[in-house]
CSV table of C-alpha atoms and ligand atoms in Angstrom, one decimal:
chain,number,residue,atom,x,y,z
A,627,MET,CA,0.0,0.0,0.0
A,628,ILE,CA,1.4,3.4,-0.9
A,629,GLU,CA,-0.1,6.4,0.9
A,630,ALA,CA,0.2,9.8,-0.8
A,631,ARG,CA,-1.3,13.2,-0.3
A,632,THR,CA,-1.9,16.1,-2.7
A,633,HIS,CA,-2.8,19.7,-1.9
A,634,GLU,CA,-4.2,21.0,-5.1
A,635,VAL,CA,-5.7,19.5,-8.3
A,636,ALA,CA,-2.5,20.2,-10.3
A,637,GLN,CA,-0.6,17.9,-7.9
A,638,THR,CA,-3.1,15.1,-8.4
A,639,GLU,CA,-2.7,15.5,-12.1
A,640,ALA,CA,1.1,15.5,-11.7
A,641,LEU,CA,1.0,12.4,-9.5
A,642,ALA,CA,-1.2,10.7,-12.1
A,643,ALA,CA,1.3,11.6,-14.8
A,644,VAL,CA,4.1,9.9,-12.9
A,645,ILE,CA,2.0,6.8,-12.6
A,646,ALA,CA,1.2,7.0,-16.4
A,647,SER,CA,5.0,7.0,-17.1
A,648,LEU,CA,5.2,3.6,-15.3
A,649,SER,CA,2.1,2.2,-17.0
A,650,ARG,CA,2.0,-0.3,-19.9
A,651,PRO,CA,-0.5,-1.2,-22.6
A,652,GLY,CA,-3.0,-3.6,-21.2
A,653,ASP,CA,-2.9,-2.1,-17.7
A,654,LEU,CA,-6.0,-1.4,-15.6
A,655,LEU,CA,-6.5,1.3,-13.0
A,656,VAL,CA,-9.5,1.2,-10.7
A,657,LEU,CA,-10.3,4.7,-9.4
A,658,VAL,CA,-12.2,4.7,-6.1
A,659,GLY,CA,-13.7,7.7,-4.3
A,660,ASP,CA,-16.8,9.8,-3.8
A,661,LEU,CA,-18.0,12.4,-6.2
A,662,GLY,CA,-15.5,15.3,-6.3
A,663,ALA,CA,-12.7,13.2,-4.9
A,664,GLY,CA,-10.6,13.7,-8.1
A,665,LYS,CA,-11.0,10.6,-10.2
A,666,THR,CA,-11.6,12.5,-13.4
A,667,ALA,CA,-8.8,15.0,-12.5
A,668,PHE,CA,-6.5,12.0,-12.0
A,669,THR,CA,-7.5,10.6,-15.4
A,670,ARG,CA,-6.9,14.0,-17.0
A,671,GLY,CA,-3.3,14.1,-15.8
A,672,PHE,CA,-2.7,10.5,-16.6
A,673,ALA,CA,-4.0,10.9,-20.2
A,674,ALA,CA,-2.1,14.1,-20.8
A,675,ALA,CA,1.1,12.3,-19.8
A,676,LEU,CA,0.4,9.8,-22.5
A,677,GLY,CA,0.1,12.5,-25.1
A,678,VAL,CA,-3.7,12.8,-25.1
A,679,THR,CA,-4.6,16.4,-26.2
A,680,ASP,CA,-8.4,16.0,-26.4
A,681,PRO,CA,-10.2,17.3,-23.3
A,682,VAL,CA,-10.9,14.5,-20.8
A,683,THR,CA,-14.4,14.7,-19.5
A,684,SER,CA,-16.4,12.5,-17.1
A,685,PRO,CA,-17.8,9.5,-18.9
A,686,THR,CA,-20.7,9.3,-16.4
A,687,PHE,CA,-23.4,9.3,-19.1
A,688,THR,CA,-21.4,7.8,-22.0
A,689,LEU,CA,-20.0,4.9,-19.8
A,690,ALA,CA,-16.8,4.9,-21.8
A,691,ASN,CA,-14.6,7.4,-23.6
A,692,GLU,CA,-11.6,6.5,-25.7
A,693,TYR,CA,-8.7,8.9,-26.2
A,694,ARG,CA,-5.8,8.7,-28.5
A,695,GLY,CA,-2.3,9.6,-27.4
A,696,ARG,CA,1.0,7.8,-27.8
A,697,VAL,CA,-1.0,5.0,-26.1
A,698,ARG,CA,-4.8,4.7,-26.3
A,699,VAL,CA,-6.6,5.4,-23.1
A,700,HIS,CA,-10.0,4.0,-22.2
A,701,HIS,CA,-11.8,6.0,-19.6
A,702,LEU,CA,-14.8,4.2,-18.1
A,703,ASP,CA,-17.3,5.0,-15.4
A,704,ALA,CA,-19.2,2.3,-13.5
A,705,TYR,CA,-21.3,4.7,-11.5
A,706,ARG,CA,-24.5,3.9,-13.3
A,707,ILE,CA,-24.0,0.2,-13.4
A,708,GLU,CA,-26.6,-1.4,-11.2
A,709,HIS,CA,-26.2,-5.1,-12.0
A,710,LEU,CA,-23.0,-7.0,-12.7
A,711,ASP,CA,-24.4,-8.4,-15.9
A,712,GLU,CA,-24.4,-4.8,-17.3
A,713,VAL,CA,-20.6,-4.9,-17.1
A,714,ARG,CA,-20.5,-7.0,-20.3
A,715,ASP,CA,-21.7,-3.8,-22.1
A,716,LEU,CA,-18.3,-2.4,-21.3
A,717,ALA,CA,-16.5,-5.2,-23.2
A,718,LEU,CA,-13.7,-5.2,-20.6
A,719,PRO,CA,-11.9,-8.3,-21.8
A,720,GLU,CA,-11.5,-6.7,-25.3
A,721,LEU,CA,-10.3,-3.4,-23.8
A,722,LEU,CA,-7.8,-5.1,-21.5
A,723,ASP,CA,-6.5,-7.4,-24.2
A,724,GLY,CA,-5.6,-4.6,-26.5
A,725,ASP,CA,-2.8,-2.0,-26.6
A,726,ALA,CA,-4.5,0.6,-24.5
A,727,VAL,CA,-4.5,1.5,-20.8
A,728,THR,CA,-7.9,1.4,-19.1
A,729,LEU,CA,-9.1,3.6,-16.1
A,730,ILE,CA,-12.4,2.9,-14.5
A,731,GLU,CA,-14.0,5.4,-12.2
A,732,TRP,CA,-16.1,3.8,-9.4
A,733,GLY,CA,-14.4,0.5,-10.5
A,734,ASP,CA,-14.8,-0.9,-6.9
A,735,THR,CA,-18.5,-1.2,-7.5
A,736,ILE,CA,-17.8,-3.8,-10.2
A,737,ALA,CA,-14.9,-5.4,-8.4
A,738,ALA,CA,-16.3,-8.9,-8.8
A,739,ALA,CA,-16.2,-8.5,-12.6
A,740,LEU,CA,-12.6,-7.3,-12.8
A,741,PRO,CA,-9.5,-9.3,-13.5
A,742,ASN,CA,-7.1,-9.8,-10.6
A,743,ASP,CA,-4.5,-7.5,-11.9
A,744,TYR,CA,-4.9,-3.8,-11.4
A,745,LEU,CA,-3.8,-0.7,-9.6
A,746,GLU,CA,-6.4,0.6,-7.2
A,747,VAL,CA,-6.3,4.3,-6.7
A,748,LYS,CA,-8.4,5.3,-3.7
A,749,MET,CA,-9.0,9.0,-3.2
A,750,THR,CA,-10.6,10.7,-0.2
A,751,LEU,CA,-11.0,14.3,0.9
A,752,GLY,CA,-8.3,15.5,3.3
A,753,ASP,CA,-8.4,18.2,6.0
A,754,GLY,CA,-8.2,21.2,3.7
A,755,ASP,CA,-10.6,21.8,0.8
A,756,ASP,CA,-7.9,21.0,-1.8
A,757,ASP,CA,-6.2,18.2,0.1
A,758,ARG,CA,-6.7,14.6,-1.1
A,759,ASP,CA,-5.4,11.4,0.4
A,760,ILE,CA,-4.6,9.0,-2.3
A,761,THR,CA,-3.9,5.3,-1.5
A,762,LEU,CA,-2.5,3.0,-4.1
A,763,ARG,CA,-2.9,-0.7,-3.8
A,764,CYS,CA,-1.3,-3.1,-6.3
A,765,VAL,CA,-3.5,-6.1,-6.9
A,766,GLY,CA,-1.8,-9.0,-8.8
A,767,ASP,CA,1.7,-9.5,-10.1
A,768,ARG,CA,1.4,-7.0,-12.9
A,769,TRP,CA,1.4,-4.0,-10.6
A,770,SER,CA,3.1,-5.5,-7.6
A,771,ALA,CA,6.2,-5.9,-9.6
A,772,ARG,CA,6.2,-2.1,-10.0
A,773,SER,CA,5.3,-1.2,-6.4
A,774,ARG,CA,8.7,-0.1,-5.3
A,775,ALA,CA,9.3,1.9,-8.5
A,776,LEU,CA,5.9,3.5,-8.1
A,777,CYS,CA,6.6,4.5,-4.5
A,778,ALA,CA,10.0,5.9,-5.3
A,779,ALA,CA,8.7,7.9,-8.3
A,780,LEU,CA,5.9,9.4,-6.2
A,781,ALA,CA,8.3,10.6,-3.4
A,782,ASP,CA,7.0,14.2,-3.7
A,783,TRP,CA,3.6,13.1,-2.4
A,784,VAL,CA,4.2,9.9,-0.5
A,785,VAL,CA,3.5,10.2,3.3
A,786,SER,CA,4.5,6.8,4.6
A,787,PRO,CA,7.8,5.0,4.1
A,788,CYS,CA,7.9,2.7,1.0
B,939,ADP,P1,-14.6,12.8,-9.4
B,939,ADP,O1,-14.3,12.4,-10.8
B,939,ADP,O2,-13.9,11.9,-8.4
B,939,ADP,O3,-16.0,13.0,-9.2
B,939,ADP,P2,-13.4,15.3,-10.3
B,939,ADP,O4,-12.0,15.0,-10.7
B,939,ADP,O5,-14.4,15.5,-11.3
B,939,ADP,O6,-13.9,14.2,-9.2
B,939,ADP,O7,-13.5,16.7,-9.4
B,939,ADP,C1,-12.5,16.9,-8.4
B,939,ADP,C2,-12.8,18.4,-8.0
B,939,ADP,O8,-12.0,18.7,-6.8
B,939,ADP,C3,-12.3,19.3,-9.1
B,939,ADP,O9,-13.2,20.4,-9.1
B,939,ADP,C4,-10.9,19.7,-8.6
B,939,ADP,O10,-10.5,21.0,-9.1
B,939,ADP,C5,-11.1,19.7,-7.1
B,939,ADP,N1,-9.9,19.5,-6.4
B,939,ADP,C6,-9.4,20.3,-5.4
B,939,ADP,N2,-8.2,19.9,-4.9
B,939,ADP,C7,-8.0,18.7,-5.5
B,939,ADP,C8,-6.9,17.8,-5.4
B,939,ADP,N3,-5.9,17.9,-4.5
B,939,ADP,N4,-7.0,16.7,-6.3
B,939,ADP,C9,-8.0,16.5,-7.1
B,939,ADP,N5,-9.0,17.4,-7.3
B,939,ADP,C10,-9.0,18.5,-6.5
B,940,MG,MG1,-15.5,11.7,-12.4
């Protein structure tokens, strides 16, 4: 578990950019946190770091957006999914099999339908209005192998020893 803290939205975008630099095609990131926690802001910084120039907006109504940068980025939102059988509409296996990175907002709500390899990014409001506590959890070998590198690269924001 890696515990980090940011103090303004630009820092969350910068933290996400560092994580993006350690990401690989086929990766999955599960973004957890209440409305306004910063899941879309995280995705914006992440996508920008991969060369996406289109504006990144919340996919709450579209369920899925696809952005093209140096790597393709799938941005999904599970907020409106009420039943696990609706997850098949997201065509996750196809997305994860390809050469893109996938980020799912509210991904914890469909955890049972996710593969066992992802980076969980949990965001909660901190003490100040613009503070966010961000906890990273590597699930499965794919991300666990990068855990130390992640922690080191995020030194500017990490609040617990790696
Ligand atoms: P979510 O997608 O989780 O609902 P958004 O990313 O859409 O959240 O919104 C987060 C809001 O919080 C934005 O208005 C953003 O400017 C603000 N904000 C303030 N401080 C931070 C921070 N440290 N990290 C992320 N967002 C922040
Ligand atoms: Mg959002």
